[in-house]
Amino acid sequence: MIPAMPPTATASRQSSHAVLRFGRFAAMGTVAALILIAGVWASWGTAQHVMLTKGRERGTVDVTRCGPDMCTGAFTPLSEGAQPRAMVEIAKSVAVEKGRTYTVVLKPGSDDAVRSGPAGILYAWIPLGGALLLASVVVAGGLLRTRAAWVLALSGFALLTAAFFAV
């Protein structure tokens, strides 16, 4: 401390640093939490149909035609109470090809099919994997919590890698 400086100046400087540190922690914590919530929200729209299959129509789809965004095919029921359908739609992705058969769950009240099984579950949670990777950068840079950031990043990487190999 400088001899001419009163002791209250040092105390006020320390308190202002504490307030700024808390503000950064609160802001970056909020951003990281919002990223993770958005990842869960984006994933849950599909994951709920794949993971909570009780009372839903389950079966297989024989893909016969693929357009730019959707593939269509005949639905063969596997669950009790499911009705066969001549045409259902499944989202076209790198994993859906014409001429192949996939196990699916139909969304209630529609002809939209979602892949089921381990591949469908992992595919549904891909947005969360991306959110984990993005949140790890915020946690490391904004919160200065490198261990937590590594845990988030490795979790996201593991989820995306598992989805890649399962699909």
mmCIF file of C-alpha atoms in Angstrom:
data_model
loop_
_atom_site.group_PDB
_atom_site.id
_atom_site.type_symbol
_atom_site.label_atom_id
_atom_site.label_comp_id
_atom_site.label_asym_id
_atom_site.label_seq_id
_atom_site.Cartn_x
_atom_site.Cartn_y
_atom_site.Cartn_z
ATOM 1 C CA MET A 1 0.000 0.000 0.000
ATOM 2 C CA ILE A 2 1.177 3.493 -0.797
ATOM 3 C CA PRO A 3 1.842 5.447 2.426
ATOM 4 C CA ALA A 4 -0.159 8.461 1.269
ATOM 5 C CA MET A 5 -3.162 6.319 0.367
ATOM 6 C CA PRO A 6 -5.790 5.850 3.062
ATOM 7 C CA PRO A 7 -6.638 2.244 4.021
ATOM 8 C CA THR A 8 -10.256 2.649 2.862
ATOM 9 C CA ALA A 9 -9.145 2.983 -0.782
ATOM 10 C CA THR A 10 -7.679 -0.527 -0.730
ATOM 11 C CA ALA A 11 -10.809 -1.966 0.861
ATOM 12 C CA SER A 12 -13.087 -0.334 -1.709
ATOM 13 C CA ARG A 13 -10.887 -1.589 -4.525
ATOM 14 C CA GLN A 14 -11.093 -5.135 -3.175
ATOM 15 C CA SER A 15 -14.853 -4.948 -2.823
ATOM 16 C CA SER A 16 -15.244 -3.653 -6.385
ATOM 17 C CA HIS A 17 -13.169 -6.577 -7.652
ATOM 18 C CA ALA A 18 -15.361 -8.957 -5.679
ATOM 19 C CA VAL A 19 -18.504 -7.422 -7.182
ATOM 20 C CA LEU A 20 -17.081 -7.685 -10.707
ATOM 21 C CA ARG A 21 -16.014 -11.277 -10.097
ATOM 22 C CA PHE A 22 -19.486 -12.157 -8.821
ATOM 23 C CA GLY A 23 -21.099 -10.383 -11.805
ATOM 24 C CA ARG A 24 -18.942 -12.332 -14.265
ATOM 25 C CA PHE A 25 -19.698 -15.575 -12.432
ATOM 26 C CA ALA A 26 -23.449 -14.875 -12.441
ATOM 27 C CA ALA A 27 -23.544 -13.825 -16.104
ATOM 28 C CA MET A 28 -21.449 -16.714 -17.423
ATOM 29 C CA GLY A 29 -23.241 -19.197 -15.167
ATOM 30 C CA THR A 30 -26.547 -18.010 -16.578
ATOM 31 C CA VAL A 31 -25.276 -18.307 -20.157
ATOM 32 C CA ALA A 32 -23.944 -21.833 -19.539
ATOM 33 C CA ALA A 33 -27.211 -22.878 -17.883
ATOM 34 C CA LEU A 34 -29.269 -21.452 -20.773
ATOM 35 C CA ILE A 35 -27.126 -23.320 -23.315
ATOM 36 C CA LEU A 36 -27.648 -26.597 -21.465
ATOM 37 C CA ILE A 37 -31.385 -25.971 -21.035
ATOM 38 C CA ALA A 38 -31.688 -25.231 -24.761
ATOM 39 C CA GLY A 39 -29.844 -28.474 -25.560
ATOM 40 C CA VAL A 40 -32.191 -30.520 -23.385
ATOM 41 C CA TRP A 41 -35.220 -28.700 -24.803
ATOM 42 C CA ALA A 42 -34.141 -29.344 -28.401
ATOM 43 C CA SER A 43 -33.420 -32.998 -27.674
ATOM 44 C CA TRP A 44 -36.538 -33.719 -25.655
ATOM 45 C CA GLY A 45 -38.881 -33.026 -28.580
ATOM 46 C CA THR A 46 -37.731 -36.270 -30.187
ATOM 47 C CA ALA A 47 -36.315 -38.136 -27.203
ATOM 48 C CA GLN A 48 -39.649 -38.265 -25.378
ATOM 49 C CA HIS A 49 -41.149 -40.395 -28.147
ATOM 50 C CA VAL A 50 -38.163 -42.739 -28.248
ATOM 51 C CA MET A 51 -37.656 -43.139 -24.505
ATOM 52 C CA LEU A 52 -41.264 -43.166 -23.280
ATOM 53 C CA THR A 53 -42.766 -45.738 -25.640
ATOM 54 C CA LYS A 54 -45.553 -47.047 -23.401
ATOM 55 C CA GLY A 55 -48.842 -46.628 -25.238
ATOM 56 C CA ARG A 56 -47.181 -45.542 -28.473
ATOM 57 C CA GLU A 57 -47.282 -47.401 -31.762
ATOM 58 C CA ARG A 58 -44.012 -49.243 -32.341
ATOM 59 C CA GLY A 59 -42.980 -51.072 -35.464
ATOM 60 C CA THR A 60 -40.735 -51.023 -38.503
ATOM 61 C CA VAL A 61 -40.589 -48.823 -41.577
ATOM 62 C CA ASP A 62 -39.451 -50.130 -44.936
ATOM 63 C CA VAL A 63 -38.101 -46.997 -46.606
ATOM 64 C CA THR A 64 -39.220 -46.904 -50.240
ATOM 65 C CA ARG A 65 -38.744 -43.269 -51.226
ATOM 66 C CA CYS A 66 -36.548 -40.406 -50.035
ATOM 67 C CA GLY A 67 -36.913 -36.711 -50.746
ATOM 68 C CA PRO A 68 -34.633 -33.862 -49.737
ATOM 69 C CA ASP A 69 -35.891 -33.746 -46.103
ATOM 70 C CA MET A 70 -38.110 -36.775 -45.518
ATOM 71 C CA CYS A 71 -38.207 -40.452 -46.373
ATOM 72 C CA THR A 72 -41.418 -42.457 -46.612
ATOM 73 C CA GLY A 73 -42.317 -46.104 -46.379
ATOM 74 C CA ALA A 74 -44.788 -48.687 -45.161
ATOM 75 C CA PHE A 75 -45.256 -49.156 -41.407
ATOM 76 C CA THR A 76 -45.451 -52.692 -40.045
ATOM 77 C CA PRO A 77 -46.635 -52.784 -36.406
ATOM 78 C CA LEU A 78 -44.749 -54.635 -33.677
ATOM 79 C CA SER A 79 -46.689 -53.437 -30.617
ATOM 80 C CA GLU A 80 -50.138 -54.384 -29.511
ATOM 81 C CA GLY A 81 -52.782 -51.983 -30.769
ATOM 82 C CA ALA A 82 -50.639 -50.523 -33.547
ATOM 83 C CA GLN A 83 -52.207 -50.322 -36.980
ATOM 84 C CA PRO A 84 -50.350 -51.021 -40.232
ATOM 85 C CA ARG A 85 -50.021 -47.969 -42.444
ATOM 86 C CA ALA A 86 -49.190 -47.710 -46.101
ATOM 87 C CA MET A 87 -47.186 -44.509 -45.702
ATOM 88 C CA VAL A 88 -45.342 -42.927 -42.769
ATOM 89 C CA GLU A 89 -42.626 -40.286 -42.822
ATOM 90 C CA ILE A 90 -39.239 -40.443 -41.160
ATOM 91 C CA ALA A 91 -36.765 -37.555 -41.135
ATOM 92 C CA LYS A 92 -34.014 -38.030 -43.667
ATOM 93 C CA SER A 93 -30.574 -38.060 -42.129
ATOM 94 C CA VAL A 94 -27.251 -39.590 -43.015
ATOM 95 C CA ALA A 95 -28.438 -42.771 -41.309
ATOM 96 C CA VAL A 96 -31.688 -43.271 -43.256
ATOM 97 C CA GLU A 97 -31.364 -44.862 -46.690
ATOM 98 C CA LYS A 98 -33.814 -46.037 -49.302
ATOM 99 C CA GLY A 99 -34.374 -49.791 -49.245
ATOM 100 C CA ARG A 100 -33.543 -50.328 -45.569
ATOM 101 C CA THR A 101 -35.810 -51.218 -42.659
ATOM 102 C CA TYR A 102 -35.740 -49.318 -39.351
ATOM 103 C CA THR A 103 -37.438 -49.858 -36.005
ATOM 104 C CA VAL A 104 -39.505 -46.788 -35.213
ATOM 105 C CA VAL A 105 -42.020 -45.244 -32.853
ATOM 106 C CA LEU A 106 -44.867 -43.171 -34.276
ATOM 107 C CA LYS A 107 -45.580 -39.771 -32.788
ATOM 108 C CA PRO A 108 -49.098 -39.731 -31.332
ATOM 109 C CA GLY A 109 -51.797 -38.551 -33.700
ATOM 110 C CA SER A 110 -49.565 -38.380 -36.770
ATOM 111 C CA ASP A 111 -47.797 -40.419 -39.409
ATOM 112 C CA ASP A 112 -44.368 -39.170 -38.323
ATOM 113 C CA ALA A 113 -41.930 -41.886 -37.304
ATOM 114 C CA VAL A 114 -38.889 -41.561 -35.049
ATOM 115 C CA ARG A 115 -36.103 -44.133 -34.898
ATOM 116 C CA SER A 116 -36.168 -46.237 -31.757
ATOM 117 C CA GLY A 117 -33.689 -48.388 -29.894
ATOM 118 C CA PRO A 118 -30.207 -47.346 -28.809
ATOM 119 C CA ALA A 119 -29.484 -45.613 -32.114
ATOM 120 C CA GLY A 120 -32.696 -43.599 -31.897
ATOM 121 C CA ILE A 121 -32.048 -42.576 -28.307
ATOM 122 C CA LEU A 122 -28.511 -41.421 -29.058
ATOM 123 C CA TYR A 123 -29.625 -39.657 -32.244
ATOM 124 C CA ALA A 124 -32.348 -37.813 -30.307
ATOM 125 C CA TRP A 125 -29.839 -36.491 -27.766
ATOM 126 C CA ILE A 126 -27.371 -35.073 -30.329
ATOM 127 C CA PRO A 127 -28.447 -31.444 -29.647
ATOM 128 C CA LEU A 128 -27.566 -31.959 -25.989
ATOM 129 C CA GLY A 129 -24.115 -33.216 -27.007
ATOM 130 C CA GLY A 130 -23.510 -30.025 -28.964
ATOM 131 C CA ALA A 131 -24.788 -27.939 -26.060
ATOM 132 C CA LEU A 132 -22.394 -29.714 -23.694
ATOM 133 C CA LEU A 133 -19.474 -28.866 -25.969
ATOM 134 C CA LEU A 134 -20.543 -25.234 -26.268
ATOM 135 C CA ALA A 135 -21.191 -24.876 -22.540
ATOM 136 C CA SER A 136 -17.734 -26.278 -21.790
ATOM 137 C CA VAL A 137 -16.174 -23.318 -23.595
ATOM 138 C CA VAL A 138 -18.280 -20.880 -21.567
ATOM 139 C CA VAL A 139 -17.460 -22.656 -18.308
ATOM 140 C CA ALA A 140 -13.727 -22.700 -19.054
ATOM 141 C CA GLY A 141 -13.460 -19.144 -20.378
ATOM 142 C CA GLY A 142 -16.104 -17.306 -18.407
ATOM 143 C CA LEU A 143 -16.191 -19.179 -15.128
ATOM 144 C CA LEU A 144 -12.550 -20.290 -15.078
ATOM 145 C CA ARG A 145 -13.595 -23.788 -14.015
ATOM 146 C CA THR A 146 -11.359 -25.961 -16.160
ATOM 147 C CA ARG A 147 -12.167 -29.300 -14.533
ATOM 148 C CA ALA A 148 -15.901 -28.784 -14.904
ATOM 149 C CA ALA A 149 -15.322 -27.648 -18.484
ATOM 150 C CA TRP A 150 -13.374 -30.823 -19.245
ATOM 151 C CA VAL A 151 -16.164 -32.938 -17.784
ATOM 152 C CA LEU A 152 -18.739 -31.149 -19.951
ATOM 153 C CA ALA A 153 -16.581 -31.356 -23.072
ATOM 154 C CA LEU A 154 -15.769 -35.042 -22.649
ATOM 155 C CA SER A 155 -19.426 -35.839 -21.938
ATOM 156 C CA GLY A 156 -20.526 -34.033 -25.101
ATOM 157 C CA PHE A 157 -17.790 -35.655 -27.150
ATOM 158 C CA ALA A 158 -18.690 -39.114 -25.804
ATOM 159 C CA LEU A 159 -22.374 -38.585 -26.601
ATOM 160 C CA LEU A 160 -21.687 -37.395 -30.144
ATOM 161 C CA THR A 161 -19.176 -40.186 -30.778
ATOM 162 C CA ALA A 162 -21.554 -42.849 -29.486
ATOM 163 C CA ALA A 163 -24.352 -41.447 -31.667
ATOM 164 C CA PHE A 164 -22.044 -41.455 -34.689
ATOM 165 C CA PHE A 165 -21.155 -45.117 -34.255
ATOM 166 C CA ALA A 166 -24.680 -46.241 -33.291
ATOM 167 C CA VAL A 167 -26.413 -44.569 -36.190
#
